[in-house]
Coordinates of C-alpha atoms and ligand atoms in Angstrom, one line a residue:
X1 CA 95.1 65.4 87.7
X2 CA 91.7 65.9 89.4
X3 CA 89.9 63.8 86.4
X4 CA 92.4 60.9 86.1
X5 CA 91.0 57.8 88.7
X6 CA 93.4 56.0 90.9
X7 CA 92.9 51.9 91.8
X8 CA 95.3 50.3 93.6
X9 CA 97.4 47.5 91.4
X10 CA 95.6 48.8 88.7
X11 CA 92.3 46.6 90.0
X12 CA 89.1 46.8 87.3
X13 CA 91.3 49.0 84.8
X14 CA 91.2 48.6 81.5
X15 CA 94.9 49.3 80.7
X16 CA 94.8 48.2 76.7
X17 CA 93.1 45.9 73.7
X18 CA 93.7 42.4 73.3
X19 CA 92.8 39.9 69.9
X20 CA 94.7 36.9 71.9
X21 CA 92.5 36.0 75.0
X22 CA 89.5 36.9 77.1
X23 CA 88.3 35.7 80.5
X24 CA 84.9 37.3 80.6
X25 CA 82.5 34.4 81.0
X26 CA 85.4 31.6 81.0
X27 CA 88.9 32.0 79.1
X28 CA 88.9 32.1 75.6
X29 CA 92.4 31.8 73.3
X30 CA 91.5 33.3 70.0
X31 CA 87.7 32.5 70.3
X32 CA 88.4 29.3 71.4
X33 CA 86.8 28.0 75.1
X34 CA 90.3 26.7 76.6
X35 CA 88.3 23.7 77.7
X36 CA 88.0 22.3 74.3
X37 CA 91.3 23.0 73.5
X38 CA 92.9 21.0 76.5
X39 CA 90.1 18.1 75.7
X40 CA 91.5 18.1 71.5
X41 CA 94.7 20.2 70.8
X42 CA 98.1 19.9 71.3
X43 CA 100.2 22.7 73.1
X44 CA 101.8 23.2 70.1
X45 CA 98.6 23.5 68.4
X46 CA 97.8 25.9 70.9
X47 CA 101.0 28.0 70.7
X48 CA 100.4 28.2 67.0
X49 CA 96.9 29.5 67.6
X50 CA 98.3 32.1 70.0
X51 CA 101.5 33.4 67.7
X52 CA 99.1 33.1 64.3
X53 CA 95.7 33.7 65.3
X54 CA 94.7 30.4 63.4
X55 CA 94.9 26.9 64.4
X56 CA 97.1 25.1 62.2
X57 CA 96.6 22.8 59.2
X58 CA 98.6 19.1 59.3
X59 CA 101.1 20.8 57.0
X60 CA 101.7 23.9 59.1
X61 CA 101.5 21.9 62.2
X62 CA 104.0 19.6 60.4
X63 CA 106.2 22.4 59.3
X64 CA 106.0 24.4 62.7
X65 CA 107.1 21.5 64.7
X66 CA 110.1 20.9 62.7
X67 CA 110.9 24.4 63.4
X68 CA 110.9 24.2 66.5
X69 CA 112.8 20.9 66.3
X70 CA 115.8 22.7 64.4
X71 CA 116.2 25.3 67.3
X72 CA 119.3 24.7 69.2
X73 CA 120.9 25.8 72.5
X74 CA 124.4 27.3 72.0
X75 CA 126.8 25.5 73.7
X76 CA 128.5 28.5 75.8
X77 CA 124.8 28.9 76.9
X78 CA 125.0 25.0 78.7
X79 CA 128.3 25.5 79.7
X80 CA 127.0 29.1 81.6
X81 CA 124.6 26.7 83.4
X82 CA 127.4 24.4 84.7
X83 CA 128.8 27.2 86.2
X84 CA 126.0 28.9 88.0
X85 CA 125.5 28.3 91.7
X86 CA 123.8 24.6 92.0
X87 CA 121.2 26.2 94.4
X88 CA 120.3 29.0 92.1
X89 CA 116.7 29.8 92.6
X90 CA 115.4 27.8 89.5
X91 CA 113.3 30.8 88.1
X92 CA 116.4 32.6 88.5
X93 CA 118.1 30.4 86.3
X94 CA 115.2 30.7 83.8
X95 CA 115.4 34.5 84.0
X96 CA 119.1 34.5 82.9
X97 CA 118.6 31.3 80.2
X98 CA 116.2 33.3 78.6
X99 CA 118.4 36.5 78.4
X100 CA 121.5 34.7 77.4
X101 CA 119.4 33.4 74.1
X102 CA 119.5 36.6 72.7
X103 CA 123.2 36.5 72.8
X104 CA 123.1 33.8 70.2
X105 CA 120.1 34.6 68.3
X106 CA 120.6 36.1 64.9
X107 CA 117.2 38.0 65.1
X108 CA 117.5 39.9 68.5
X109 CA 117.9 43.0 67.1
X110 CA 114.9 42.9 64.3
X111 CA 111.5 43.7 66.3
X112 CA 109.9 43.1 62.8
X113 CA 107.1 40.6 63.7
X114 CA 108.4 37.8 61.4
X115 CA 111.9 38.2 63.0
X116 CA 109.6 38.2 66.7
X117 CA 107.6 34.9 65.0
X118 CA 111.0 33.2 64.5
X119 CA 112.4 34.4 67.9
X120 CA 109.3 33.2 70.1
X121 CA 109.4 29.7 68.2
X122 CA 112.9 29.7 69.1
X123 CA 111.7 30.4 73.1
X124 CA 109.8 27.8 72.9
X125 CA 111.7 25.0 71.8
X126 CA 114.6 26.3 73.9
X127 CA 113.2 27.5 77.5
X128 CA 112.1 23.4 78.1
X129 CA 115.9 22.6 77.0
X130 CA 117.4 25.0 79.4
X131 CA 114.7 24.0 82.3
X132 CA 116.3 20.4 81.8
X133 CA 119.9 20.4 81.1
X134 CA 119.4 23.2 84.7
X135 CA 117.7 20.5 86.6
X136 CA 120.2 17.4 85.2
X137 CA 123.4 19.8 86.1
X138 CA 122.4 20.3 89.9
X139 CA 121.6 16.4 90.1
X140 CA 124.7 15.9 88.7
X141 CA 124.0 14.2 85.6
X142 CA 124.9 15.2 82.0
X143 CA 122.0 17.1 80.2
X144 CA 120.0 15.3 77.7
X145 CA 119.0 16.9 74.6
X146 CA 115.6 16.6 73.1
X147 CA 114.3 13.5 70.9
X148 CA 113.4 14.2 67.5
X149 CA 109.6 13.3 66.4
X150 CA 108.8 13.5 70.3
X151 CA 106.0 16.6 71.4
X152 CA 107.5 19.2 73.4
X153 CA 105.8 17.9 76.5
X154 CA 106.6 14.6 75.7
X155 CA 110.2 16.1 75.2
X156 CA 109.9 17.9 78.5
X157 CA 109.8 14.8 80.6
X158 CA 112.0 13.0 78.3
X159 CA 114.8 15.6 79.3
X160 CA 115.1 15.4 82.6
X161 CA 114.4 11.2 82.9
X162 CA 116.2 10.3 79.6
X163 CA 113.3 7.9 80.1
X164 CA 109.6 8.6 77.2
X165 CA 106.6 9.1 79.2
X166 CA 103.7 6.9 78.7
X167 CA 100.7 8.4 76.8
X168 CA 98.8 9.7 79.9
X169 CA 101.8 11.5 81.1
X170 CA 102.4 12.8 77.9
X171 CA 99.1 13.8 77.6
X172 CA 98.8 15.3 81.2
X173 CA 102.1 17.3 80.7
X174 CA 100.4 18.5 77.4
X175 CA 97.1 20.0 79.3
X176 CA 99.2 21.7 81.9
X177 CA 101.1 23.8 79.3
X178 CA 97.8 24.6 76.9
X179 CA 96.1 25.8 80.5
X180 CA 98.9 28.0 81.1
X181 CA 99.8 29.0 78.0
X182 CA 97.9 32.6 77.9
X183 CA 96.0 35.2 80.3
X184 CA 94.9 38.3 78.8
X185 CA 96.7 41.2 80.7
X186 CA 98.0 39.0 84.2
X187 CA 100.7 41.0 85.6
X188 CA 104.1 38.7 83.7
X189 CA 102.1 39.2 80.1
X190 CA 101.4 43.0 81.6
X191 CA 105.2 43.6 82.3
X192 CA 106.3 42.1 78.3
X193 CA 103.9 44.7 77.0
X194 CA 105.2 47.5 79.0
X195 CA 108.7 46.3 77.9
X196 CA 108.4 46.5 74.2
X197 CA 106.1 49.4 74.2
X198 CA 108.9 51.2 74.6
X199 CA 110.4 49.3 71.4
X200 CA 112.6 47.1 73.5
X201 CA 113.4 43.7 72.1
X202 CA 111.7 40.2 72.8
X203 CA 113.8 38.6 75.3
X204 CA 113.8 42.0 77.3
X205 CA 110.3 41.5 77.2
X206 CA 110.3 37.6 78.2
X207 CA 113.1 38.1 81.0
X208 CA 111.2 40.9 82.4
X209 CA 108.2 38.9 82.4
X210 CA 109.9 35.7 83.9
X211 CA 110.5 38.2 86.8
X212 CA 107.5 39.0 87.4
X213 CA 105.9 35.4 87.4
X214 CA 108.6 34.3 89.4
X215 CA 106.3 36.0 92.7
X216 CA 103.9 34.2 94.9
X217 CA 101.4 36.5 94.6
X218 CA 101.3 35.2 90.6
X219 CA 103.2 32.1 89.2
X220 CA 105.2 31.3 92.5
X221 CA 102.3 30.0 93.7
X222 CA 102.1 26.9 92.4
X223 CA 105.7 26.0 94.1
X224 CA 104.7 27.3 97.6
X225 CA 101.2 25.0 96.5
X226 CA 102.8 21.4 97.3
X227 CA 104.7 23.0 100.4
X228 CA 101.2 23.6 101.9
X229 CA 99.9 20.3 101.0
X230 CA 103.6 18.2 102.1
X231 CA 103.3 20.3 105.6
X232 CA 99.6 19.3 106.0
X233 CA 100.8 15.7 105.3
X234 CA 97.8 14.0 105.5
X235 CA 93.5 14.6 104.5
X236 CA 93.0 13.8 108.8
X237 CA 95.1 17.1 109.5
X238 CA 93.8 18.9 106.6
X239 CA 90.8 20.8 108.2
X240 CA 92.6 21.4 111.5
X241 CA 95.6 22.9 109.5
X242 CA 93.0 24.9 107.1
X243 CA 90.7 26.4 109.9
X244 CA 94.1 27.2 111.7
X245 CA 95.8 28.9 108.7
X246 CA 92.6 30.6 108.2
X247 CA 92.4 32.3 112.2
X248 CA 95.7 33.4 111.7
X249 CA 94.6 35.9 108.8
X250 CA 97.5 33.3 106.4
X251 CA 97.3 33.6 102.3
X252 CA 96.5 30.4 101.5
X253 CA 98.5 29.7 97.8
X254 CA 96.5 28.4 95.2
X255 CA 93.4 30.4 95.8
X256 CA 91.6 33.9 94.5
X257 CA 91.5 35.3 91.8
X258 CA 91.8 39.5 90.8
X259 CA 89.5 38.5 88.0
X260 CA 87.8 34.8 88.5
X261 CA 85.5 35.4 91.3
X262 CA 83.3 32.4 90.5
X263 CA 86.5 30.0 90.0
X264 CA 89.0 29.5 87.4
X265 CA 87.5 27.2 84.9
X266 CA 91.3 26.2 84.5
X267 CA 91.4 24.6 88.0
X268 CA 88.0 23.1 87.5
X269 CA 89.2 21.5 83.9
X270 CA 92.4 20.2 85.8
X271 CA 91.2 18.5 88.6
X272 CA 89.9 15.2 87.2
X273 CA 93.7 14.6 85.6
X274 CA 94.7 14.6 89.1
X275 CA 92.5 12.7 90.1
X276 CA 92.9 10.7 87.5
X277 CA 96.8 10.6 88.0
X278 CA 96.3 10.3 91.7
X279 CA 94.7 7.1 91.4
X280 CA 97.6 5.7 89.3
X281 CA 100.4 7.2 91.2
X282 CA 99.2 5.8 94.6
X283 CA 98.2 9.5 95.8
X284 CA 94.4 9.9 96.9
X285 CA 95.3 11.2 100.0
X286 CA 96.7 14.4 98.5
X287 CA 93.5 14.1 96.5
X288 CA 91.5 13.7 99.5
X289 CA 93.4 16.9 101.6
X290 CA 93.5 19.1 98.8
X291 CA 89.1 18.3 98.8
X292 CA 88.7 19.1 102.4
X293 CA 91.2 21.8 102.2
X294 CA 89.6 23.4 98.8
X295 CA 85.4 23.3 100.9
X296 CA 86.7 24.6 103.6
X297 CA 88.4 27.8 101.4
X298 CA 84.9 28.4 99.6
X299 CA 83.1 27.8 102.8
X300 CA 84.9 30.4 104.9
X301 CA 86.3 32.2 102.6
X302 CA 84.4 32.2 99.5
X303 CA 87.3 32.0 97.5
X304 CA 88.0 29.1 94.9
X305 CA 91.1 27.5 93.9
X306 CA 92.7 29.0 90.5
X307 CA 94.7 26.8 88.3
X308 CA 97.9 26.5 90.7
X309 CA 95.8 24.4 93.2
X310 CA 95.7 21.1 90.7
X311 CA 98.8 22.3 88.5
X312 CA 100.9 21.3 91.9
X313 CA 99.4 18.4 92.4
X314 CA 99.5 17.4 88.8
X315 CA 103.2 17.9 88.5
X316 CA 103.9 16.3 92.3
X317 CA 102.3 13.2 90.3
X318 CA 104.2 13.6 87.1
X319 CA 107.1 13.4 90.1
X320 CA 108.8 16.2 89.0
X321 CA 110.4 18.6 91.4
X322 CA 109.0 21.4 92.9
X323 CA 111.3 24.1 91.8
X324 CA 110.5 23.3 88.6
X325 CA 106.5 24.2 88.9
X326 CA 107.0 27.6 87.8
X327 CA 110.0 27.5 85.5
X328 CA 107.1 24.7 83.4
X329 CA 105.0 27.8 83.9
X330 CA 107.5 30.0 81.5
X331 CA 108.2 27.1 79.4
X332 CA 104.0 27.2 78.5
X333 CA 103.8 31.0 79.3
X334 CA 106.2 32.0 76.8
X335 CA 103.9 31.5 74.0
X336 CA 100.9 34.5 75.6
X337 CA 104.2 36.5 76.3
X338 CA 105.7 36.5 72.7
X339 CA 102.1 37.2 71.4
X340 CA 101.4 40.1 73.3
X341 CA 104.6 41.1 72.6
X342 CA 103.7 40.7 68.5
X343 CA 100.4 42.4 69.3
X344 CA 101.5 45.5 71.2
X345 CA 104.4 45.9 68.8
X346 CA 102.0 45.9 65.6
X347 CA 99.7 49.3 67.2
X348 CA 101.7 50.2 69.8
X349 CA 101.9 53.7 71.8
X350 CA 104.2 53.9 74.8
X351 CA 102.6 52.7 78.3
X352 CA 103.6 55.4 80.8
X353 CA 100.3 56.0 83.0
X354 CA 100.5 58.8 86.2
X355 CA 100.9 58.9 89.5
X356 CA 99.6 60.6 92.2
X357 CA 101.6 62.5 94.3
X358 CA 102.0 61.6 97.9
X359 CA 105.3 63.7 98.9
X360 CA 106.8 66.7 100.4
X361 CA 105.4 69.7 99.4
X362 CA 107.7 72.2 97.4
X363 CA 110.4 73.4 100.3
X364 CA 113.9 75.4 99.3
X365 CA 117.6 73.4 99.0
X366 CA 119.6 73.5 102.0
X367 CA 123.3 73.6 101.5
X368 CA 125.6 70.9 103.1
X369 CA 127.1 73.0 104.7
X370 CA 124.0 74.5 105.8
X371 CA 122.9 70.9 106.8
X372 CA 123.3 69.6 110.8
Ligands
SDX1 C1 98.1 33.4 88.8 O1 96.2 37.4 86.8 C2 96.2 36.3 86.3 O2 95.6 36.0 85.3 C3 97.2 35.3 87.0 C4 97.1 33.9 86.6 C5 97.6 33.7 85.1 O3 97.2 32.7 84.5 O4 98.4 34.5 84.7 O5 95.8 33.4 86.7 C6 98.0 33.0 87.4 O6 98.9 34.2 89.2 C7 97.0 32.9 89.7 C8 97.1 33.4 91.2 C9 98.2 32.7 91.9 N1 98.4 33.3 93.3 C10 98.0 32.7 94.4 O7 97.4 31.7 94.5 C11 98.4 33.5 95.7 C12 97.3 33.5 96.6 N2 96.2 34.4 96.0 C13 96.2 35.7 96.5 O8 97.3 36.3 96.9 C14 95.2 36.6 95.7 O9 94.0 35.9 95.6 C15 95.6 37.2 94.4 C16 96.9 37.9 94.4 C17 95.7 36.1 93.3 C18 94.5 38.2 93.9 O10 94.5 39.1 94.9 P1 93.7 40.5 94.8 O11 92.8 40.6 93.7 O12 94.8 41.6 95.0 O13 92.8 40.4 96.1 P2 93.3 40.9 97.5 O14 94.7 40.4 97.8 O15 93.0 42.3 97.6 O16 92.3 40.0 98.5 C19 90.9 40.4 98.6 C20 90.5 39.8 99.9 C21 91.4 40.1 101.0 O17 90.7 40.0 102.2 P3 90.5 41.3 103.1 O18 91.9 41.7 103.5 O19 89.8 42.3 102.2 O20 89.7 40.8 104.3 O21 90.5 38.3 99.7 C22 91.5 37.8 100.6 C23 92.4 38.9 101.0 O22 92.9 38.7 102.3 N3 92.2 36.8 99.9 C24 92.8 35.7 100.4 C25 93.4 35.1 99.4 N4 93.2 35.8 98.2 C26 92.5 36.9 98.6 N5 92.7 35.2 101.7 C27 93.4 34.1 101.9 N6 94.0 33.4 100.9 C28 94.0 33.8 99.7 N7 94.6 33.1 98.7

């Protein structure tokens, strides 16, 4: 074992080859700068990109949207929501949506990557139905299924409002979910490639990896994001709050990086819908604490935001619930998964690295009876 190198959470390991993404020098989907994508594609453009390597044409734009329009929800799946408990961590609720789907999808068992094309497109369109009809059951309403000939972050909103968005909504929904869609190797698309690696099916894969984003350290963060910024309450607090969270050693959510040590060029791209959204919404201060808050980070600590420091604000705007942040995370997230998932499955060799040992030395069994 001498020759085999040990880092801690696998830091600056290179633990496999990816075709899908890169984040060396800015983050790149398939050779494209994720910048320009946000500024001129659709998330379904995107997701296409992501599953087929290619950006679409009109027609197979055309014909992948009505796929993903055709993709229902069984019933017994909505009626397995009504009966979970109403305060159900929502991410919880995502986890078990996403593994009651294989129940009723006719491919589950094929891990041929045309059957794991027609199961992700499947994901997609359903994950944002089961977010919805969740969030609708706990309020008490009746869940609303999506509009045909609306985009799927048009649709999104439309779900849980029964009300269409307006265009900058829309369009500010639509950014989010390209932005999150993919992240090379981040520790949920890690956990889908260990999954299938082992020749395990698609939804294993995605409900393993809905687990794993679920944590603060990684997509949670987003959620515990807008709970800093509500207890700070107002941009005349926000440095005493800051410098105080900072002298008490605190993690402050929505910041650092294991990879982006010059800033996530996600957060940067972000920030002027919020402000943007801000200004129509009535919510510069948040604008204005989350600026004072965000100098004072770099300042002291010389760590910038990364994409959940605007994506909570964004969606505080879009005045959608909290504990939906990172559930909207999955719905975008779902696309990197199932491509990694295509990827690894089409060259794959079973992950299973070492471990060094840090136990007992050999000793001799003591019988029970031998045993005081
Ligand atoms: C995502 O990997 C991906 O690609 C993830 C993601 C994706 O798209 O999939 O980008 C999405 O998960 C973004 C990250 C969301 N998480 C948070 O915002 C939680 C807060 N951030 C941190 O916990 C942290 O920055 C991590 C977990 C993101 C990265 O941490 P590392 O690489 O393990 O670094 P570390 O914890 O070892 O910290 C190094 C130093 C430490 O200081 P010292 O103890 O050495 O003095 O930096 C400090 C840390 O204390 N530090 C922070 C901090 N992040 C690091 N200090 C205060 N607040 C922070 N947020």
């Amino acid at each position: 074992m001498a020759d085999l190198v040990y880092s801690p959470g696998l830091e600056g390991v290179v633990a496999g080859e990816t075709a899908i993404s890169t984040i060396v020098g800015g983050l790149e989907y398939r050779g494209y700068a994720v910048e320009q994508l946000a500024e001129h594609a659709t998330f379904e453009e995107t997701a296409y990109l992501l599953l087929y390597g290619e950006l679409p044409s009109p027609k197979e734009l055309g014909e992948f949207r009505a796929r993903l329009e055709a993709a229902q929800v069984a019933e017994p799946i909505l009626q397995t929501l009504r009966a979970l408990p109403s305060d159900a961590s929502m991410m919880d609720v995502m986890r078990t949506g996403a593994s009651m789907l294989a129940h009723w999808d006719p491919d589950t068992a094929d891990n041929s990557r045309d059957a794991n094309l027609r199961k992700a497109e499947r994901l997609l369109a359903q994950l944002p139905v089961i977010l919805a009809a969740a969030q609708r059951l706990r309020e008490g309403k009746e869940p609303v299924l999506p509009q045909p000939g609306l985009s799927l972050a048009a649709n999104q909103l439309f779900m849980l409002t029964r009300v269409e968005p307006s265009p900058a909504w829309e369009r500010a929904m639509d950014i989010s979910l390209i932005l999150y869609a993919e992240h090379e190797y981040n520790a949920s698309t890690f956990t889908a490639r260990v999954i299938c690696s082992t020749l395990s099916d698609l939804h294993s894969a995605v409900t393993g990896a809905i687990g794993a984003l679920k944590g603060p350290l990684h997509g949670g963060a987003n959620e515990r994001v807008l709970e800093v910024l509500q207890k700070v309450g107002s941009s005349d607090r926000a440095e005493g709050w800051i410098r105080n969270a900072l002298a008490s050693k605190q993690r402050i959510m929505g910041f650092g990086h294991r990879v982006y040590k010059d800033g996530d060029p996600r957060a940067a791209y972000l920030k002027a819908w919020c402000a943007k959204l801000a200004a129509e919404t009535g919510h510069e201060d948040m604008e204005q604490m989350a600026d004072v808050i965000e100098g004072i980070v770099r300042e002291e600590k010389k760590l910038p935001p990364n994409l959940d420091w605007p994506s909570a604000r964004l969606y505080h705007y879009l005045n959608l619930p909290v504990e939906l942040y990172t559930p909207l995370f999955v719905v975008s997230r779902v696309a990197g998964w199932s491509a990694h998932v295509i990827e690894q499955l089409s060259n794959n060799r079973l992950i299973r690295p070492r471990a060094n040992y840090t136990g007992p030395v050999t000793r001799q069994f003591v019988p029970l009876a031998e045993r005081k």
